[in-house]
Amino acid sequence: MRIIIFGPQGSGKGTQAELIARRHNLPYVSTGDIFRYHTKNETELGVKVSQYLSQGELVPEDLTNQVVKSRLDQPDCVTGFVLDGYPRNRKQLDFLNSIFKIDFAIVIELSDDEAVKRLSGRLACKCGLSYHLEYNPPVKADLCDKCGSELFRRDDDQPEAIKKRLAIYHTETEPLFAEFEREDIFYRVDGSRSIDQVYQQIEKVISSNKK
Ligand code: AP5
Ligand code: MG
């Protein structure tokens, strides 16, 4: 089963993708997490992309498509995957269409105002999990429940970068939805509900439409 999770910044893509991947025993693939890993470890790729991430801009296509292809070509993706953060524009969608057929494209809908509130309280972990000071706090302050690492604020959770990320989402990513609608694999869920309620909506979409 190949699933893409869309949604504005802070809508809970990462939070939900991780839950779905765990429930269906699929790998969770996040382009943002892959880029942050390389940035933190100062790899050749990390050095090339760090500026784009901190400024809230898209990483150039050639680098992004290459990263996605090499991750989705791994043996653990043979039975499917939950993809978060890709594709974000027309060129990426064309590339994805040339390598895979998708079963579900699910968008978590949330207003920009609510998205900004979510991001301003977010604490991230290097393992990819996200927490929220108010809505989803870790059991031990500042430490990840799953891996025990210290939680941090993301560089791009600053007002200017958030504004830019949301604008790119509306102008470049949302127009892609029409194509998934035409293929009849596009579903919208209400992201303003609690984490568990959003998760239940997504599970319902998957179980009622599985082919
Ligand atoms: P990426 O890491 O994908 O960031 P993003 O798109 O900005 O999305 P976020 O991770 O900020 O939001 P999310 O929806 O995952 O929310 P979360 O679950 O954490 O990309 C980062 C950067 O990498 C890009 O800007 C770009 O530079 C580069 N990049 C990535 N992909 C690329 C691509 N394809 N092409 C080019 N460049 C690319 O939740 C947010 C907060 O809300 C958390 O605190 C969480 O605990 C809380 N929360 C979640 N759900 C709920 C709920 N239902 N109720 C209350 N609180 C909730
Ligand atoms: Mg995320």
XYZ file of C-alpha atoms and ligand atoms in Angstrom:
269
model
C 0.000 0.000 0.000
C 1.526 3.328 -1.085
C 0.189 6.316 0.817
C 1.016 10.029 0.534
C 0.104 12.401 3.359
C -0.371 16.044 2.351
C -1.208 19.053 4.484
C 0.012 22.521 5.354
C 2.985 22.959 7.653
C 2.000 21.986 11.189
C -1.138 20.096 10.131
C 0.271 16.881 11.609
C 1.640 15.070 8.534
C 4.593 13.676 10.427
C 2.517 12.869 13.522
C -0.084 10.947 11.514
C 2.291 9.352 8.986
C 4.243 7.786 11.828
C 1.055 6.339 13.406
C -0.222 4.952 10.081
C 3.160 3.468 9.192
C 3.348 1.724 12.571
C -0.229 0.403 12.341
C 0.239 -1.001 8.809
C 3.837 -2.092 9.252
C 5.083 0.164 6.473
C 8.187 2.366 6.380
C 7.607 6.040 7.122
C 9.482 8.199 4.628
C 9.795 11.945 5.257
C 11.892 14.070 2.908
C 12.144 16.735 5.625
C 13.559 14.200 8.130
C 16.053 12.894 5.549
C 17.262 16.433 4.794
C 17.477 17.317 8.513
C 19.512 14.152 9.181
C 22.032 15.153 6.496
C 22.133 18.760 7.673
C 22.798 17.741 11.269
C 25.532 15.316 10.224
C 27.044 17.812 7.784
C 27.168 15.330 4.908
C 27.813 16.540 1.363
C 24.045 16.624 0.785
C 23.468 18.308 4.156
C 25.838 21.151 3.294
C 24.009 21.686 -0.003
C 20.493 21.768 1.482
C 20.813 23.419 4.911
C 20.279 26.947 3.609
C 17.029 25.975 1.844
C 15.656 24.320 4.976
C 16.407 27.138 7.391
C 14.889 29.705 5.013
C 11.757 27.628 4.375
C 12.471 27.186 0.659
C 12.167 24.052 -1.435
C 15.338 22.061 -2.007
C 16.073 21.916 -5.784
C 14.357 19.122 -7.741
C 17.429 17.178 -8.828
C 18.558 16.667 -5.213
C 15.055 15.949 -3.879
C 14.080 13.460 -6.590
C 17.365 11.613 -6.185
C 16.883 11.353 -2.391
C 13.321 10.062 -2.803
C 14.225 7.508 -5.445
C 17.120 6.071 -3.499
C 14.966 5.776 -0.338
C 11.934 4.235 -2.099
C 14.208 1.774 -3.911
C 15.214 0.219 -0.570
C 13.917 -3.334 0.034
C 11.681 -2.264 2.963
C 9.568 -0.183 0.532
C 8.685 -3.140 -1.703
C 5.312 -3.679 0.013
C 4.591 0.054 0.215
C 5.339 3.166 2.247
C 3.850 6.223 3.917
C 5.335 9.279 2.231
C 5.311 12.678 3.977
C 6.557 15.853 2.283
C 6.734 14.692 -1.314
C 5.736 15.608 -3.992
C 5.500 19.370 -3.418
C 5.364 20.676 -6.983
C 4.567 19.634 -10.532
C 8.072 18.458 -11.437
C 8.222 16.230 -8.351
C 4.806 14.757 -9.106
C 5.864 13.965 -12.689
C 8.957 12.251 -11.348
C 6.965 10.251 -8.787
C 4.488 9.166 -11.472
C 7.400 7.843 -13.522
C 8.512 5.503 -10.710
C 5.400 4.517 -8.676
C 1.645 4.232 -8.702
C 0.059 5.655 -5.540
C -2.965 4.087 -3.757
C -3.987 6.882 -1.367
C -3.349 10.641 -1.365
C -4.703 12.006 1.918
C -4.698 15.699 2.828
C -4.941 16.869 6.435
C -6.783 20.184 6.212
C -5.990 22.996 8.657
C -6.233 26.797 8.555
C -2.991 28.772 8.340
C -3.716 30.421 11.717
C -4.034 27.075 13.465
C -0.940 25.755 11.644
C 1.128 28.654 12.962
C -0.105 27.958 16.530
C 0.893 24.319 16.207
C 4.387 25.148 14.959
C 5.042 27.720 17.637
C 4.588 25.030 20.326
C 6.362 22.193 18.537
C 9.317 20.288 19.944
C 11.037 17.981 17.459
C 13.208 14.918 17.901
C 16.017 13.748 15.629
C 14.197 10.377 15.309
C 11.404 12.201 13.443
C 8.748 12.340 16.202
C 7.107 15.673 16.998
C 5.690 16.817 20.328
C 3.727 19.885 21.326
C 4.151 21.806 24.571
C 0.383 21.912 25.116
C -1.326 19.377 22.811
C 1.128 16.466 22.896
C 3.780 16.937 25.597
C 6.534 14.335 26.131
C 6.307 12.266 29.343
C 9.658 13.657 30.551
C 10.190 17.351 29.786
C 12.397 17.922 26.732
C 13.111 14.217 26.128
C 11.685 11.962 23.413
C 9.359 9.225 24.751
C 10.551 6.806 22.068
C 14.337 7.233 21.843
C 15.173 9.401 24.891
C 17.011 12.049 22.839
C 16.834 15.711 23.715
C 14.030 17.580 21.938
C 14.723 20.775 20.010
C 13.036 23.665 18.175
C 13.373 23.423 14.407
C 15.331 26.226 12.690
C 12.487 26.722 10.223
C 9.800 27.189 12.917
C 10.406 30.959 12.822
C 7.674 33.365 11.636
C 9.363 34.342 8.332
C 10.186 30.758 7.316
C 6.705 29.525 8.348
C 5.088 32.196 6.153
C 7.224 31.190 3.194
C 6.547 27.442 3.685
C 2.778 27.994 3.840
C 2.850 30.185 0.711
C 4.744 27.497 -1.233
C 2.220 24.898 -0.049
C -0.732 26.944 -1.331
C 0.797 27.925 -4.664
C 2.808 24.842 -5.630
C 1.493 21.828 -3.715
C -2.298 22.318 -3.519
C -2.675 22.504 -7.339
C -1.411 18.887 -7.514
C -4.527 17.599 -5.737
C -6.655 17.810 -8.882
C -4.611 15.042 -10.457
C -5.174 12.674 -7.511
C -8.883 13.590 -7.549
C -9.092 12.592 -11.194
C -7.542 9.240 -10.322
C -10.114 8.834 -7.529
C -7.507 8.266 -4.817
C -7.795 11.649 -3.076
C -9.282 12.050 0.443
C -9.594 15.024 2.792
C -9.607 14.790 6.589
C -10.292 17.491 9.174
C -6.964 18.307 10.817
C -8.455 20.622 13.443
C -9.528 17.651 15.602
C -7.349 15.896 18.216
C -4.430 13.713 17.104
C -6.472 10.576 17.816
C -9.570 11.863 15.980
C -7.506 12.759 12.901
C -5.907 9.320 13.018
C -9.349 7.631 13.193
C -10.505 9.578 10.125
C -7.449 8.435 8.158
C -7.863 4.800 9.210
C -11.487 4.961 8.105
C -10.460 6.286 4.681
C -7.939 3.459 4.294
C -10.201 0.633 5.474
C -13.223 1.769 3.435
C -11.311 2.272 0.188
C -8.679 -0.474 0.196
C -8.705 -2.265 -3.165
P 9.142 19.086 6.429
O 9.963 18.536 7.500
O 8.301 18.187 5.632
O 8.295 20.266 7.066
P 6.900 20.907 6.710
O 6.356 20.562 5.381
O 7.136 22.346 6.948
O 5.879 20.274 7.679
P 6.064 20.182 9.221
O 6.997 19.050 9.525
O 6.426 21.518 9.773
O 4.580 19.875 9.692
P 3.820 18.504 9.934
O 2.579 18.583 9.124
O 4.704 17.317 9.738
O 3.407 18.658 11.456
P 3.759 17.813 12.776
O 3.251 16.414 12.652
O 5.192 17.995 13.150
O 10.077 19.892 5.406
C 11.050 20.783 5.918
C 11.836 21.419 4.788
O 12.562 20.397 4.053
C 11.034 22.145 3.698
O 10.657 23.456 4.089
C 12.044 22.133 2.543
O 13.066 23.060 2.756
C 12.634 20.730 2.668
N 11.832 19.747 1.924
C 11.101 18.716 2.445
N 10.474 18.031 1.473
C 10.817 18.654 0.294
C 10.467 18.443 -1.061
N 9.632 17.450 -1.439
N 10.987 19.263 -1.999
C 11.850 20.257 -1.670
N 12.194 20.533 -0.378
C 11.691 19.733 0.590
O 2.823 18.590 13.833
C 3.071 19.949 14.137
C 2.832 20.216 15.625
O 1.448 20.080 15.938
C 3.559 19.254 16.569
O 3.921 19.994 17.696
C 2.485 18.194 16.906
O 2.705 17.596 18.173
C 1.221 19.033 16.899
N 0.028 18.318 16.418
C -0.042 17.453 15.384
N -1.332 17.039 15.187
C -2.077 17.686 16.130
C -3.473 17.696 16.436
N -4.359 16.983 15.733
N -3.892 18.462 17.467
C -2.994 19.221 18.179
N -1.673 19.251 17.934
C -1.205 18.497 16.916
Mg 6.771 17.015 9.475
